[in-house]
XYZ file of N, CA and C in Angstrom:
342
model
N -9.076 -3.154 -14.735
C -8.321 -3.759 -13.660
C -8.421 -2.943 -12.382
N -8.365 -1.623 -12.484
C -8.452 -0.804 -11.280
C -9.837 -0.880 -10.639
N -10.835 -1.400 -11.364
C -12.172 -1.547 -10.802
C -12.179 -2.423 -9.558
N -11.357 -3.456 -9.557
C -11.265 -4.334 -8.385
C -10.722 -3.541 -7.201
N -9.683 -2.773 -7.434
C -9.119 -1.955 -6.349
C -10.140 -0.954 -5.830
N -10.883 -0.340 -6.739
C -11.904 0.627 -6.332
C -12.992 -0.042 -5.482
N -13.417 -1.228 -5.902
C -14.447 -1.940 -5.133
C -13.932 -2.352 -3.756
N -12.714 -2.862 -3.711
C -12.132 -3.230 -2.418
C -11.955 -2.007 -1.528
N -11.516 -0.891 -2.118
C -11.355 0.346 -1.350
C -12.697 0.795 -0.782
N -13.766 0.629 -1.557
C -15.101 1.000 -1.071
C -15.513 0.111 0.101
N -15.194 -1.171 0.036
C -15.495 -2.073 1.145
C -14.709 -1.647 2.379
N -13.416 -1.381 2.203
C -12.590 -0.934 3.328
C -13.178 0.332 3.932
N -13.528 1.273 3.089
C -14.101 2.548 3.563
C -15.391 2.298 4.342
N -16.194 1.368 3.868
C -17.461 1.079 4.545
C -17.258 0.433 5.913
N -16.077 -0.111 6.138
C -15.789 -0.761 7.427
C -15.288 0.219 8.490
N -14.972 1.443 8.073
C -14.548 2.445 9.062
C -15.674 2.634 10.069
N -15.360 2.488 11.335
C -16.361 2.662 12.377
C -17.280 1.478 12.570
N -17.080 0.412 11.798
C -17.913 -0.790 11.976
C -17.492 -1.516 13.253
N -18.237 -2.523 13.609
C -17.964 -3.305 14.807
C -16.672 -4.103 14.619
N -15.679 -3.797 15.449
C -14.380 -4.462 15.359
C -14.460 -5.945 15.691
N -15.526 -6.370 16.353
C -15.698 -7.794 16.647
C -16.174 -8.580 15.430
N -16.734 -7.870 14.452
C -17.299 -8.532 13.278
C -16.558 -8.249 11.983
N -15.524 -7.396 12.025
C -14.834 -7.019 10.801
C -13.334 -6.901 11.059
N -12.572 -7.682 10.315
C -11.110 -7.611 10.418
C -10.625 -6.207 10.084
N -11.166 -5.623 9.014
C -10.756 -4.280 8.595
C -11.064 -3.265 9.691
N -12.267 -3.325 10.247
C -12.636 -2.399 11.331
C -11.707 -2.569 12.524
N -11.375 -3.810 12.841
C -10.486 -4.079 13.977
C -9.109 -3.469 13.730
N -8.556 -3.700 12.530
C -7.234 -3.164 12.222
C -7.248 -1.641 12.214
N -8.273 -1.056 11.616
C -8.385 0.407 11.611
C -8.505 0.960 13.029
N -9.229 0.265 13.891
C -9.414 0.748 15.262
C -8.126 0.667 16.073
N -7.204 -0.189 15.651
C -5.929 -0.328 16.356
C -4.946 0.776 16.004
N -5.234 1.504 14.936
C -4.447 2.682 14.600
C -3.247 2.443 13.708
N -2.553 3.544 13.500
C -1.447 3.618 12.548
C -0.376 2.552 12.776
N 0.103 2.411 14.003
C 1.185 1.463 14.254
C 0.798 0.041 13.876
N -0.398 -0.380 14.227
C -0.845 -1.735 13.898
C -0.978 -1.921 12.393
N -1.502 -0.915 11.708
C -1.664 -0.988 10.253
C -0.303 -1.085 9.581
N 0.620 -0.221 9.988
C 1.948 -0.215 9.369
C 2.726 -1.487 9.697
N 2.573 -1.998 10.892
C 3.219 -3.260 11.258
C 2.709 -4.384 10.366
N 1.396 -4.407 10.120
C 0.815 -5.442 9.274
C 1.343 -5.337 7.853
N 1.508 -4.133 7.350
C 2.064 -3.959 6.002
C 3.499 -4.469 5.964
N 4.257 -4.185 7.004
C 5.619 -4.701 7.073
C 5.655 -6.220 7.046
N 4.761 -6.842 7.802
C 4.682 -8.310 7.817
C 4.331 -8.843 6.437
N 3.347 -8.218 5.808
C 2.921 -8.688 4.485
C 4.004 -8.450 3.440
N 4.727 -7.348 3.544
C 5.818 -7.068 2.604
C 6.911 -8.120 2.752
N 7.226 -8.475 3.987
C 8.234 -9.504 4.230
C 7.795 -10.846 3.653
N 6.540 -11.195 3.864
C 6.029 -12.452 3.316
C 6.047 -12.445 1.789
N 5.809 -11.288 1.196
C 5.855 -11.166 -0.261
C 7.280 -11.367 -0.766
N 8.236 -10.767 -0.076
C 9.643 -10.938 -0.452
C 10.052 -12.404 -0.326
N 9.654 -13.033 0.760
C 9.996 -14.444 0.970
C 9.382 -15.322 -0.123
N 8.161 -15.028 -0.505
C 7.518 -15.783 -1.583
C 8.288 -15.587 -2.887
N 8.725 -14.359 -3.129
C 9.516 -14.094 -4.328
C 10.825 -14.861 -4.324
N 11.471 -14.892 -3.173
C 12.733 -15.625 -3.066
C 12.518 -17.116 -3.307
N 11.380 -17.645 -2.864
C 11.075 -19.063 -3.070
C 10.667 -19.351 -4.512
N 10.211 -18.320 -5.225
C 9.838 -18.480 -6.621
C 8.544 -19.231 -6.860
N 7.726 -19.373 -5.823
C 6.449 -20.077 -5.975
C 5.401 -19.094 -6.501
N 5.055 -19.239 -7.750
C 4.192 -18.265 -8.427
C 2.858 -18.041 -7.706
N 2.193 -19.122 -7.305
C 0.885 -18.967 -6.636
C 1.042 -18.235 -5.312
N 2.104 -18.549 -4.588
C 2.339 -17.887 -3.302
C 2.719 -16.423 -3.514
N 3.485 -16.132 -4.556
C 3.829 -14.733 -4.870
C 2.550 -13.935 -5.092
N 1.641 -14.484 -5.875
C 0.377 -13.799 -6.163
C -0.437 -13.627 -4.881
N -0.547 -14.689 -4.086
C -1.346 -14.629 -2.856
C -0.769 -13.615 -1.871
N 0.534 -13.616 -1.699
C 1.155 -12.680 -0.752
C 1.079 -11.244 -1.259
N 1.207 -11.068 -2.567
C 1.071 -9.722 -3.131
C -0.355 -9.220 -2.944
N -1.334 -10.099 -3.104
C -2.734 -9.716 -2.866
C -2.921 -9.280 -1.413
N -2.330 -10.034 -0.476
C -2.413 -9.642 0.941
C -1.775 -8.280 1.171
N -0.623 -8.055 0.565
C 0.073 -6.776 0.724
C -0.760 -5.629 0.161
N -1.282 -5.808 -1.046
C -2.096 -4.753 -1.653
C -3.331 -4.467 -0.811
N -3.970 -5.528 -0.304
C -5.163 -5.332 0.508
C -4.841 -4.500 1.746
N -3.753 -4.825 2.399
C -3.388 -4.068 3.595
C -2.953 -2.646 3.254
N -2.385 -2.455 2.076
C -2.085 -1.088 1.624
C -3.374 -0.292 1.415
N -4.434 -0.953 0.954
C -5.729 -0.277 0.822
C -6.234 0.181 2.188
N -6.015 -0.641 3.206
C -6.420 -0.257 4.563
C -5.611 0.959 5.014
N -4.311 0.961 4.749
C -3.471 2.107 5.099
C -3.939 3.367 4.368
N -4.195 3.246 3.084
C -4.663 4.408 2.321
C -5.941 4.965 2.935
N -6.874 4.092 3.273
C -8.133 4.541 3.874
C -7.872 5.227 5.208
N -6.963 4.695 5.986
C -6.624 5.303 7.280
C -6.174 6.753 7.099
N -5.424 7.000 6.045
C -4.900 8.349 5.788
C -5.803 9.186 4.886
N -7.002 8.679 4.594
C -7.932 9.440 3.756
C -7.539 9.467 2.290
N -6.820 8.446 1.857
C -6.386 8.353 0.465
C -7.101 7.190 -0.211
N -6.919 7.079 -1.525
C -7.600 6.028 -2.280
C -6.656 5.457 -3.336
N -7.055 4.342 -3.931
C -6.244 3.806 -5.037
C -6.072 4.822 -6.167
N -7.060 5.673 -6.357
C -6.965 6.680 -7.410
C -5.776 7.621 -7.177
N -5.487 7.915 -5.906
C -4.336 8.767 -5.606
C -3.040 8.088 -6.043
N -2.929 6.799 -5.799
C -1.728 6.051 -6.191
C -1.669 5.928 -7.708
N -2.802 5.629 -8.332
C -2.827 5.514 -9.788
C -2.489 6.842 -10.456
N -2.920 7.951 -9.879
C -2.574 9.268 -10.423
C -1.068 9.503 -10.347
N -0.458 9.072 -9.255
C 0.997 9.220 -9.122
C 1.723 8.337 -10.131
N 1.248 7.108 -10.304
C 1.853 6.242 -11.312
C 1.692 6.834 -12.710
N 0.532 7.408 -12.971
C 0.289 8.043 -14.268
C 1.237 9.228 -14.472
N 1.455 9.997 -13.400
C 2.374 11.133 -13.489
C 3.778 10.663 -13.843
N 4.167 9.524 -13.316
C 5.520 8.994 -13.540
C 5.665 8.271 -14.874
N 4.555 7.925 -15.490
C 4.601 7.149 -16.729
C 5.423 7.880 -17.780
N 6.312 7.150 -18.403
C 7.147 7.729 -19.450
C 8.386 8.444 -18.934
N 8.554 8.484 -17.607
C 9.743 9.102 -17.017
C 10.667 7.973 -16.586
N 11.915 8.085 -16.948
C 12.885 7.086 -16.525
C 12.892 6.993 -15.007
N 12.929 5.781 -14.498
C 13.003 5.588 -13.054
C 14.215 6.266 -12.450
N 15.321 6.251 -13.162
C 16.543 6.910 -12.689
C 16.322 8.415 -12.629
N 15.707 8.984 -13.666
C 15.439 10.433 -13.688
C 14.434 10.822 -12.615
N 13.402 9.991 -12.432
C 12.373 10.301 -11.444
C 12.969 10.292 -10.037
N 13.808 9.312 -9.745
C 14.434 9.229 -8.428
C 15.375 10.409 -8.211
N 16.128 10.791 -9.223
C 17.028 11.941 -9.118
C 16.237 13.221 -8.864
N 15.077 13.356 -9.498
C 14.243 14.550 -9.294
C 13.719 14.602 -7.867
N 13.350 13.447 -7.314
C 12.880 13.410 -5.918
C 14.007 13.801 -4.966
N 15.207 13.314 -5.225
C 16.349 13.663 -4.372
C 16.634 15.156 -4.444
N 16.587 15.716 -5.653
C 16.829 17.152 -5.821
C 15.761 17.964 -5.110
N 14.509 17.527 -5.219
C 13.417 18.208 -4.540
C 13.598 18.170 -3.032
N 14.038 17.029 -2.531
C 14.260 16.869 -1.089
C 15.392 17.796 -0.635
N 16.446 17.891 -1.423
C 17.558 18.799 -1.089
C 17.084 20.244 -1.071
N 16.282 20.618 -2.080
C 15.769 21.989 -2.149
C 14.915 22.325 -0.937
N 14.102 21.384 -0.496
C 13.222 21.615 0.642
C 13.990 21.704 1.956
N 15.130 21.008 2.036
C 15.902 21.035 3.279
C 16.896 22.187 3.288
N 17.019 22.919 2.175
C 17.915 24.076 2.118
C 19.351 23.722 1.818
N 19.590 22.485 1.434
C 20.950 22.065 1.085
C 21.172 22.237 -0.389
N 22.432 22.384 -0.775
C 22.756 22.490 -2.200
C 23.162 21.168 -2.760
């Protein structure tokens, strides 16, 4: 399953520096961080709306759009799907409640608060 993400990530990577007139990905990357993050926000909102409507095909389509734009964001920051999959693998078998509590504790430790 991750093979699809890897292939899409490779396509996104290949579009870095490409002609923005001929590639949507190149155009979005050339517009920079704010444009990329704004697009992810739009796609996330559309995904939530699809979920609220309960239309299965639309949920899948909007989630695909969101994931695709997340791949563009990852490429912008020099990251890959493998980085996200490694983080998910690290979290596997850890209670979500425990994992969130550990992140909060780590954040407190880094800020010097008790």
